[in-house]
Amino acid sequence: MTKKSPSLTASCPCGGAAYAHCCGRWHEGPLAMQAPTAEALMRSRYSAFVLDKLPYLLASWHPSTRPVSLEPNPPDLKWLGLAIKQARDQDADHATVEFVARSRQAGRAHRLHEVSRFVREDGRWYYVDGDLH
């Protein structure tokens, strides 16, 4: 299930520009799946989690570590924001992004702090896996 995409002028869930000019362009349309950097892919994946864009999340996950399926967000989960702590290229085709994603569920605050690994294959970035902190 996918939540309705934000309006063209609504702020992007990742905290960037208007959704259509930020993560929305990587989610659908002529630039779909073409995030130019690992950080852009990380931001687009966070926005996809917020918006329950499960097909995008699966397609942007590297086949070697991709789960068979994903579940939509529970109804009481509210994503509150994303902070990119560090984005680092290891070489032209490997990168890491450290981030903190904040959420609230059942009245309790949560933080997801991860260093994610990304790989670029055939010009396209994929999420591989990550270490939780």
Tab-separated table of N, CA and C in Angstrom:
chain	number	residue	atom	x	y	z
A	1	MET	N	0.835	-1.174	0.000
A	1	MET	CA	0.000	0.000	0.000
A	1	MET	C	0.879	1.235	0.000
A	2	THR	N	0.591	2.193	-0.849
A	2	THR	CA	1.323	3.437	-0.918
A	2	THR	C	0.414	4.565	-0.483
A	3	LYS	N	0.937	5.398	0.415
A	3	LYS	CA	0.188	6.588	0.790
A	3	LYS	C	0.203	7.535	-0.396
A	4	LYS	N	-0.755	8.430	-0.429
A	4	LYS	CA	-0.804	9.416	-1.500
A	4	LYS	C	0.459	10.273	-1.449
A	5	SER	N	1.065	10.522	-2.597
A	5	SER	CA	2.252	11.365	-2.649
A	5	SER	C	1.888	12.788	-2.256
A	6	PRO	N	2.836	13.504	-1.635
A	6	PRO	CA	2.576	14.898	-1.288
A	6	PRO	C	2.307	15.727	-2.539
A	7	SER	N	1.693	16.880	-2.349
A	7	SER	CA	1.453	17.776	-3.481
A	7	SER	C	2.795	18.232	-4.043
A	8	LEU	N	2.775	18.780	-5.236
A	8	LEU	CA	4.003	19.207	-5.903
A	8	LEU	C	4.777	20.233	-5.091
A	9	THR	N	4.071	21.043	-4.302
A	9	THR	CA	4.745	22.100	-3.548
A	9	THR	C	4.972	21.747	-2.082
A	10	ALA	N	4.456	20.608	-1.625
A	10	ALA	CA	4.634	20.211	-0.223
A	10	ALA	C	6.106	19.939	0.061
A	11	SER	N	6.513	20.178	1.287
A	11	SER	CA	7.891	19.893	1.689
A	11	SER	C	8.158	18.398	1.611
A	12	CYS	N	9.357	18.057	1.214
A	12	CYS	CA	9.750	16.654	1.131
A	12	CYS	C	9.918	16.096	2.541
A	13	PRO	N	9.497	14.856	2.786
A	13	PRO	CA	9.680	14.263	4.113
A	13	PRO	C	11.136	14.236	4.584
A	14	CYS	N	12.090	14.208	3.657
A	14	CYS	CA	13.500	14.141	4.047
A	14	CYS	C	14.020	15.460	4.595
A	15	GLY	N	13.211	16.517	4.479
A	15	GLY	CA	13.632	17.824	4.961
A	15	GLY	C	14.250	18.684	3.878
A	16	GLY	N	14.214	18.223	2.660
A	16	GLY	CA	14.787	18.977	1.551
A	16	GLY	C	13.806	19.966	0.962
A	17	ALA	N	13.891	20.184	-0.310
A	17	ALA	CA	13.052	21.137	-1.039
A	17	ALA	C	11.637	20.582	-1.190
A	18	ALA	N	10.875	21.183	-2.072
A	18	ALA	CA	9.538	20.667	-2.376
A	18	ALA	C	9.672	19.220	-2.855
A	19	TYR	N	8.737	18.369	-2.447
A	19	TYR	CA	8.797	16.938	-2.747
A	19	TYR	C	9.068	16.666	-4.226
A	20	ALA	N	8.369	17.360	-5.118
A	20	ALA	CA	8.519	17.104	-6.557
A	20	ALA	C	9.935	17.379	-7.051
A	21	HIS	N	10.647	18.291	-6.398
A	21	HIS	CA	12.001	18.648	-6.824
A	21	HIS	C	13.065	18.000	-5.953
A	22	CYS	N	12.630	17.204	-4.997
A	22	CYS	CA	13.559	16.526	-4.088
A	22	CYS	C	13.407	15.019	-4.322
A	23	CYS	N	12.922	14.285	-3.357
A	23	CYS	CA	12.825	12.824	-3.476
A	23	CYS	C	11.759	12.357	-4.454
A	24	GLY	N	10.732	13.153	-4.668
A	24	GLY	CA	9.662	12.755	-5.578
A	24	GLY	C	10.154	12.428	-6.972
A	25	ARG	N	11.161	13.142	-7.436
A	25	ARG	CA	11.674	12.886	-8.797
A	25	ARG	C	12.362	11.536	-8.895
A	26	TRP	N	12.880	11.014	-7.763
A	26	TRP	CA	13.515	9.692	-7.788
A	26	TRP	C	12.481	8.588	-7.592
A	27	HIS	N	11.323	8.928	-7.005
A	27	HIS	CA	10.282	7.928	-6.755
A	27	HIS	C	9.502	7.561	-8.011
A	28	GLU	N	9.254	8.532	-8.883
A	28	GLU	CA	8.447	8.261	-10.080
A	28	GLU	C	8.759	9.281	-11.159
A	29	GLY	N	8.365	8.969	-12.361
A	29	GLY	CA	8.606	9.873	-13.477
A	29	GLY	C	9.867	9.512	-14.233
A	30	PRO	N	10.323	10.414	-15.119
A	30	PRO	CA	11.455	10.093	-15.997
A	30	PRO	C	12.782	9.878	-15.265
A	31	LEU	N	12.922	10.404	-14.047
A	31	LEU	CA	14.165	10.218	-13.294
A	31	LEU	C	14.060	9.135	-12.221
A	32	ALA	N	12.978	8.368	-12.245
A	32	ALA	CA	12.767	7.336	-11.221
A	32	ALA	C	13.973	6.409	-11.134
A	33	MET	N	14.363	6.123	-9.911
A	33	MET	CA	15.462	5.203	-9.604
A	33	MET	C	16.823	5.726	-10.062
A	34	GLN	N	16.962	7.029	-10.280
A	34	GLN	CA	18.227	7.570	-10.767
A	34	GLN	C	18.866	8.543	-9.786
A	35	ALA	N	18.707	8.318	-8.487
A	35	ALA	CA	19.357	9.182	-7.496
A	35	ALA	C	20.853	9.244	-7.818
A	36	PRO	N	21.424	10.451	-7.909
A	36	PRO	CA	22.799	10.587	-8.387
A	36	PRO	C	23.881	10.260	-7.367
A	37	THR	N	23.529	10.207	-6.084
A	37	THR	CA	24.506	9.922	-5.034
A	37	THR	C	23.890	8.972	-4.013
A	38	ALA	N	24.757	8.372	-3.203
A	38	ALA	CA	24.258	7.517	-2.123
A	38	ALA	C	23.416	8.329	-1.144
A	39	GLU	N	23.826	9.562	-0.853
A	39	GLU	CA	23.030	10.393	0.061
A	39	GLU	C	21.652	10.689	-0.516
A	40	ALA	N	21.578	10.996	-1.801
A	40	ALA	CA	20.273	11.246	-2.430
A	40	ALA	C	19.402	9.995	-2.357
A	41	LEU	N	20.008	8.818	-2.556
A	41	LEU	CA	19.234	7.582	-2.448
A	41	LEU	C	18.776	7.371	-1.008
A	42	MET	N	19.653	7.652	-0.033
A	42	MET	CA	19.267	7.509	1.377
A	42	MET	C	18.075	8.402	1.692
A	43	ARG	N	18.129	9.655	1.274
A	43	ARG	CA	17.025	10.586	1.515
A	43	ARG	C	15.745	10.087	0.840
A	44	SER	N	15.875	9.594	-0.384
A	44	SER	CA	14.686	9.121	-1.105
A	44	SER	C	14.105	7.877	-0.446
A	45	ARG	N	14.952	7.051	0.132
A	45	ARG	CA	14.458	5.863	0.836
A	45	ARG	C	13.755	6.253	2.133
A	46	TYR	N	14.293	7.227	2.848
A	46	TYR	CA	13.594	7.705	4.049
A	46	TYR	C	12.207	8.216	3.657
A	47	SER	N	12.150	9.055	2.630
A	47	SER	CA	10.854	9.583	2.178
A	47	SER	C	9.929	8.455	1.748
A	48	ALA	N	10.483	7.434	1.110
A	48	ALA	CA	9.668	6.286	0.697
A	48	ALA	C	9.133	5.531	1.913
A	49	PHE	N	9.932	5.419	2.971
A	49	PHE	CA	9.427	4.803	4.206
A	49	PHE	C	8.274	5.626	4.766
A	50	VAL	N	8.443	6.943	4.824
A	50	VAL	CA	7.389	7.824	5.351
A	50	VAL	C	6.107	7.656	4.551
A	51	LEU	N	6.239	7.562	3.233
A	51	LEU	CA	5.084	7.520	2.331
A	51	LEU	C	4.635	6.099	1.985
A	52	ASP	N	5.233	5.102	2.609
A	52	ASP	CA	4.894	3.696	2.338
A	52	ASP	C	5.035	3.335	0.862
A	53	LYS	N	6.076	3.819	0.226
A	53	LYS	CA	6.342	3.473	-1.176
A	53	LYS	C	7.178	2.186	-1.199
A	54	LEU	N	6.515	1.094	-0.853
A	54	LEU	CA	7.203	-0.185	-0.694
A	54	LEU	C	7.845	-0.687	-1.986
A	55	PRO	N	7.200	-0.559	-3.153
A	55	PRO	CA	7.872	-0.997	-4.385
A	55	PRO	C	9.190	-0.248	-4.630
A	56	TYR	N	9.218	1.050	-4.327
A	56	TYR	CA	10.455	1.819	-4.493
A	56	TYR	C	11.529	1.316	-3.531
A	57	LEU	N	11.140	1.077	-2.283
A	57	LEU	CA	12.108	0.586	-1.301
A	57	LEU	C	12.719	-0.734	-1.748
A	58	LEU	N	11.899	-1.641	-2.225
A	58	LEU	CA	12.415	-2.931	-2.687
A	58	LEU	C	13.295	-2.768	-3.922
A	59	ALA	N	12.888	-1.932	-4.858
A	59	ALA	CA	13.659	-1.744	-6.093
A	59	ALA	C	15.001	-1.065	-5.832
A	60	SER	N	15.088	-0.250	-4.780
A	60	SER	CA	16.337	0.457	-4.478
A	60	SER	C	17.232	-0.327	-3.512
A	61	TRP	N	16.817	-1.518	-3.144
A	61	TRP	CA	17.567	-2.409	-2.254
A	61	TRP	C	18.362	-3.370	-3.127
A	62	HIS	N	19.629	-3.547	-2.847
A	62	HIS	CA	20.461	-4.424	-3.672
A	62	HIS	C	19.902	-5.853	-3.653
A	63	PRO	N	19.853	-6.519	-4.817
A	63	PRO	CA	19.288	-7.872	-4.877
A	63	PRO	C	19.944	-8.873	-3.925
A	64	SER	N	21.206	-8.678	-3.591
A	64	SER	CA	21.900	-9.638	-2.721
A	64	SER	C	21.422	-9.589	-1.272
A	65	THR	N	20.779	-8.502	-0.870
A	65	THR	CA	20.316	-8.364	0.519
A	65	THR	C	18.835	-7.991	0.611
A	66	ARG	N	18.169	-7.882	-0.514
A	66	ARG	CA	16.766	-7.442	-0.559
A	66	ARG	C	15.839	-8.468	0.080
A	67	PRO	N	14.955	-8.016	0.977
A	67	PRO	CA	13.950	-8.941	1.512
A	67	PRO	C	12.907	-9.266	0.451
A	68	VAL	N	12.166	-10.315	0.677
A	68	VAL	CA	11.121	-10.720	-0.264
A	68	VAL	C	9.992	-9.694	-0.286
A	69	SER	N	9.660	-9.162	0.878
A	69	SER	CA	8.572	-8.183	0.956
A	69	SER	C	8.798	-7.271	2.148
A	70	LEU	N	8.040	-6.197	2.203
A	70	LEU	CA	8.055	-5.249	3.313
A	70	LEU	C	6.628	-5.008	3.758
A	71	GLU	N	6.465	-4.678	5.010
A	71	GLU	CA	5.145	-4.350	5.545
A	71	GLU	C	4.980	-2.837	5.600
A	72	PRO	N	3.773	-2.336	5.346
A	72	PRO	CA	3.551	-0.895	5.480
A	72	PRO	C	3.700	-0.457	6.937
A	73	ASN	N	3.876	0.835	7.114
A	73	ASN	CA	3.982	1.396	8.458
A	73	ASN	C	2.732	1.083	9.269
A	74	PRO	N	2.892	0.806	10.562
A	74	PRO	CA	1.709	0.687	11.418
A	74	PRO	C	0.962	2.025	11.430
A	75	PRO	N	-0.354	1.999	11.592
A	75	PRO	CA	-1.132	3.242	11.539
A	75	PRO	C	-0.717	4.285	12.572
A	76	ASP	N	-0.182	3.851	13.720
A	76	ASP	CA	0.172	4.812	14.766
A	76	ASP	C	1.624	5.297	14.679
A	77	LEU	N	2.357	4.908	13.640
A	77	LEU	CA	3.742	5.353	13.476
A	77	LEU	C	3.773	6.687	12.746
A	78	LYS	N	4.478	7.645	13.325
A	78	LYS	CA	4.652	8.954	12.682
A	78	LYS	C	6.148	9.231	12.580
A	79	TRP	N	6.614	9.379	11.350
A	79	TRP	CA	8.008	9.740	11.121
A	79	TRP	C	8.148	11.235	11.373
A	80	LEU	N	9.200	11.633	12.106
A	80	LEU	CA	9.358	13.024	12.536
A	80	LEU	C	10.480	13.768	11.837
A	81	GLY	N	11.455	13.061	11.295
A	81	GLY	CA	12.529	13.771	10.620
A	81	GLY	C	13.755	12.918	10.382
A	82	LEU	N	14.592	13.422	9.502
A	82	LEU	CA	15.829	12.751	9.104
A	82	LEU	C	16.986	13.720	9.271
A	83	ALA	N	18.069	13.246	9.866
A	83	ALA	CA	19.304	14.027	9.958
A	83	ALA	C	20.433	13.187	9.374
A	84	ILE	N	21.082	13.712	8.347
A	84	ILE	CA	22.251	13.053	7.768
A	84	ILE	C	23.459	13.515	8.571
A	85	LYS	N	24.133	12.574	9.204
A	85	LYS	CA	25.308	12.902	10.015
A	85	LYS	C	26.568	12.967	9.156
A	86	GLN	N	26.681	12.031	8.208
A	86	GLN	CA	27.865	11.989	7.358
A	86	GLN	C	27.576	11.153	6.122
A	87	ALA	N	28.057	11.616	4.981
A	87	ALA	CA	27.998	10.848	3.736
A	87	ALA	C	29.427	10.767	3.211
A	88	ARG	N	29.876	9.545	2.952
A	88	ARG	CA	31.274	9.364	2.565
A	88	ARG	C	31.377	8.375	1.409
A	89	ASP	N	32.092	8.775	0.361
A	89	ASP	CA	32.390	7.875	-0.752
A	89	ASP	C	33.650	7.082	-0.408
A	90	GLN	N	33.569	5.742	-0.504
A	90	GLN	CA	34.753	4.907	-0.323
A	90	GLN	C	35.564	4.891	-1.621
A	91	ASP	N	34.850	4.824	-2.727
A	91	ASP	CA	35.421	4.929	-4.069
A	91	ASP	C	34.269	5.334	-4.982
A	92	ALA	N	34.445	5.232	-6.283
A	92	ALA	CA	33.412	5.704	-7.214
A	92	ALA	C	32.105	4.927	-7.110
A	93	ASP	N	32.161	3.693	-6.614
A	93	ASP	CA	30.969	2.842	-6.612
A	93	ASP	C	30.551	2.315	-5.240
A	94	HIS	N	31.164	2.806	-4.180
A	94	HIS	CA	30.817	2.379	-2.822
A	94	HIS	C	30.771	3.598	-1.913
A	95	ALA	N	29.750	3.657	-1.063
A	95	ALA	CA	29.605	4.803	-0.168
A	95	ALA	C	28.888	4.377	1.104
A	96	THR	N	29.044	5.203	2.135
A	96	THR	CA	28.284	5.024	3.366
A	96	THR	C	27.576	6.326	3.693
A	97	VAL	N	26.439	6.196	4.352
A	97	VAL	CA	25.694	7.358	4.831
A	97	VAL	C	25.274	7.062	6.263
A	98	GLU	N	25.685	7.936	7.182
A	98	GLU	CA	25.257	7.825	8.572
A	98	GLU	C	24.087	8.770	8.778
A	99	PHE	N	23.023	8.257	9.366
A	99	PHE	CA	21.822	9.075	9.549
A	99	PHE	C	21.124	8.732	10.856
A	100	VAL	N	20.263	9.644	11.269
A	100	VAL	CA	19.351	9.416	12.390
A	100	VAL	C	17.952	9.747	11.890
A	101	ALA	N	17.051	8.782	11.993
A	101	ALA	CA	15.639	8.985	11.637
A	101	ALA	C	14.838	8.936	12.937
A	102	ARG	N	14.022	9.962	13.146
A	102	ARG	CA	13.218	10.033	14.369
A	102	ARG	C	11.768	9.693	14.053
A	103	SER	N	11.139	8.999	14.999
A	103	SER	CA	9.732	8.641	14.834
A	103	SER	C	9.050	8.606	16.196
A	104	ARG	N	7.733	8.501	16.149
A	104	ARG	CA	6.921	8.354	17.357
A	104	ARG	C	5.886	7.279	17.070
A	105	GLN	N	5.756	6.365	18.032
A	105	GLN	CA	4.755	5.307	17.904
A	105	GLN	C	4.193	5.015	19.286
A	106	ALA	N	2.871	4.944	19.358
A	106	ALA	CA	2.175	4.669	20.621
A	106	ALA	C	2.641	5.624	21.718
A	107	GLY	N	2.861	6.884	21.337
A	107	GLY	CA	3.247	7.900	22.303
A	107	GLY	C	4.703	7.875	22.728
A	108	ARG	N	5.500	6.984	22.154
A	108	ARG	CA	6.914	6.877	22.520
A	108	ARG	C	7.803	7.329	21.379
A	109	ALA	N	8.836	8.093	21.727
A	109	ALA	CA	9.801	8.569	20.741
A	109	ALA	C	10.828	7.474	20.454
A	110	HIS	N	11.245	7.391	19.193
A	110	HIS	CA	12.250	6.412	18.767
A	110	HIS	C	13.268	7.104	17.867
A	111	ARG	N	14.490	6.571	17.891
A	111	ARG	CA	15.555	7.037	16.996
A	111	ARG	C	16.171	5.828	16.322
A	112	LEU	N	16.321	5.912	15.026
A	112	LEU	CA	17.030	4.884	14.268
A	112	LEU	C	18.334	5.526	13.807
A	113	HIS	N	19.456	5.080	14.369
A	113	HIS	CA	20.777	5.610	14.025
A	113	HIS	C	21.511	4.492	13.296
A	114	GLU	N	21.822	4.730	12.033
A	114	GLU	CA	22.411	3.678	11.205
A	114	GLU	C	23.513	4.246	10.333
A	115	VAL	N	24.521	3.437	10.089
A	115	VAL	CA	25.502	3.701	9.031
A	115	VAL	C	25.164	2.717	7.920
A	116	SER	N	24.633	3.249	6.829
A	116	SER	CA	24.169	2.432	5.706
A	116	SER	C	25.254	2.313	4.647
A	117	ARG	N	25.311	1.148	4.016
A	117	ARG	CA	26.247	0.908	2.918
A	117	ARG	C	25.489	0.896	1.592
A	118	PHE	N	26.111	1.512	0.597
A	118	PHE	CA	25.521	1.619	-0.733
A	118	PHE	C	26.537	1.190	-1.776
A	119	VAL	N	26.027	0.659	-2.877
A	119	VAL	CA	26.875	0.280	-4.000
A	119	VAL	C	26.227	0.803	-5.281
A	120	ARG	N	27.072	1.209	-6.227
A	120	ARG	CA	26.569	1.633	-7.539
A	120	ARG	C	26.928	0.564	-8.556
A	121	GLU	N	25.894	0.093	-9.263
A	121	GLU	CA	26.073	-0.896	-10.325
A	121	GLU	C	25.359	-0.400	-11.566
A	122	ASP	N	26.042	-0.458	-12.686
A	122	ASP	CA	25.485	0.014	-13.958
A	122	ASP	C	24.929	1.427	-13.822
A	123	GLY	N	25.633	2.267	-13.072
A	123	GLY	CA	25.254	3.671	-12.921
A	123	GLY	C	24.134	3.939	-11.932
A	124	ARG	N	23.653	2.914	-11.257
A	124	ARG	CA	22.515	3.077	-10.342
A	124	ARG	C	22.914	2.704	-8.916
A	125	TRP	N	22.575	3.573	-7.949
A	125	TRP	CA	22.872	3.324	-6.540
A	125	TRP	C	21.837	2.398	-5.914
A	126	TYR	N	22.324	1.510	-5.031
A	126	TYR	CA	21.464	0.597	-4.273
A	126	TYR	C	21.859	0.636	-2.798
A	127	TYR	N	20.869	0.495	-1.937
A	127	TYR	CA	21.112	0.263	-0.513
A	127	TYR	C	21.508	-1.203	-0.358
A	128	VAL	N	22.582	-1.471	0.399
A	128	VAL	CA	23.023	-2.850	0.623
A	128	VAL	C	22.608	-3.314	2.014
A	129	ASP	N	23.108	-2.642	3.027
A	129	ASP	CA	22.775	-2.984	4.410
A	129	ASP	C	23.286	-1.873	5.312
A	130	GLY	N	23.172	-2.069	6.612
A	130	GLY	CA	23.629	-1.040	7.529
A	130	GLY	C	23.894	-1.583	8.911
A	131	ASP	N	24.651	-0.807	9.679
A	131	ASP	CA	24.949	-1.127	11.071
A	131	ASP	C	24.194	-0.154	11.958
A	132	LEU	N	23.414	-0.701	12.886
A	132	LEU	CA	22.669	0.131	13.823
A	132	LEU	C	23.588	0.577	14.951
A	133	HIS	N	23.356	1.789	15.431
A	133	HIS	CA	24.139	2.344	16.550
A	133	HIS	C	23.216	2.712	17.681
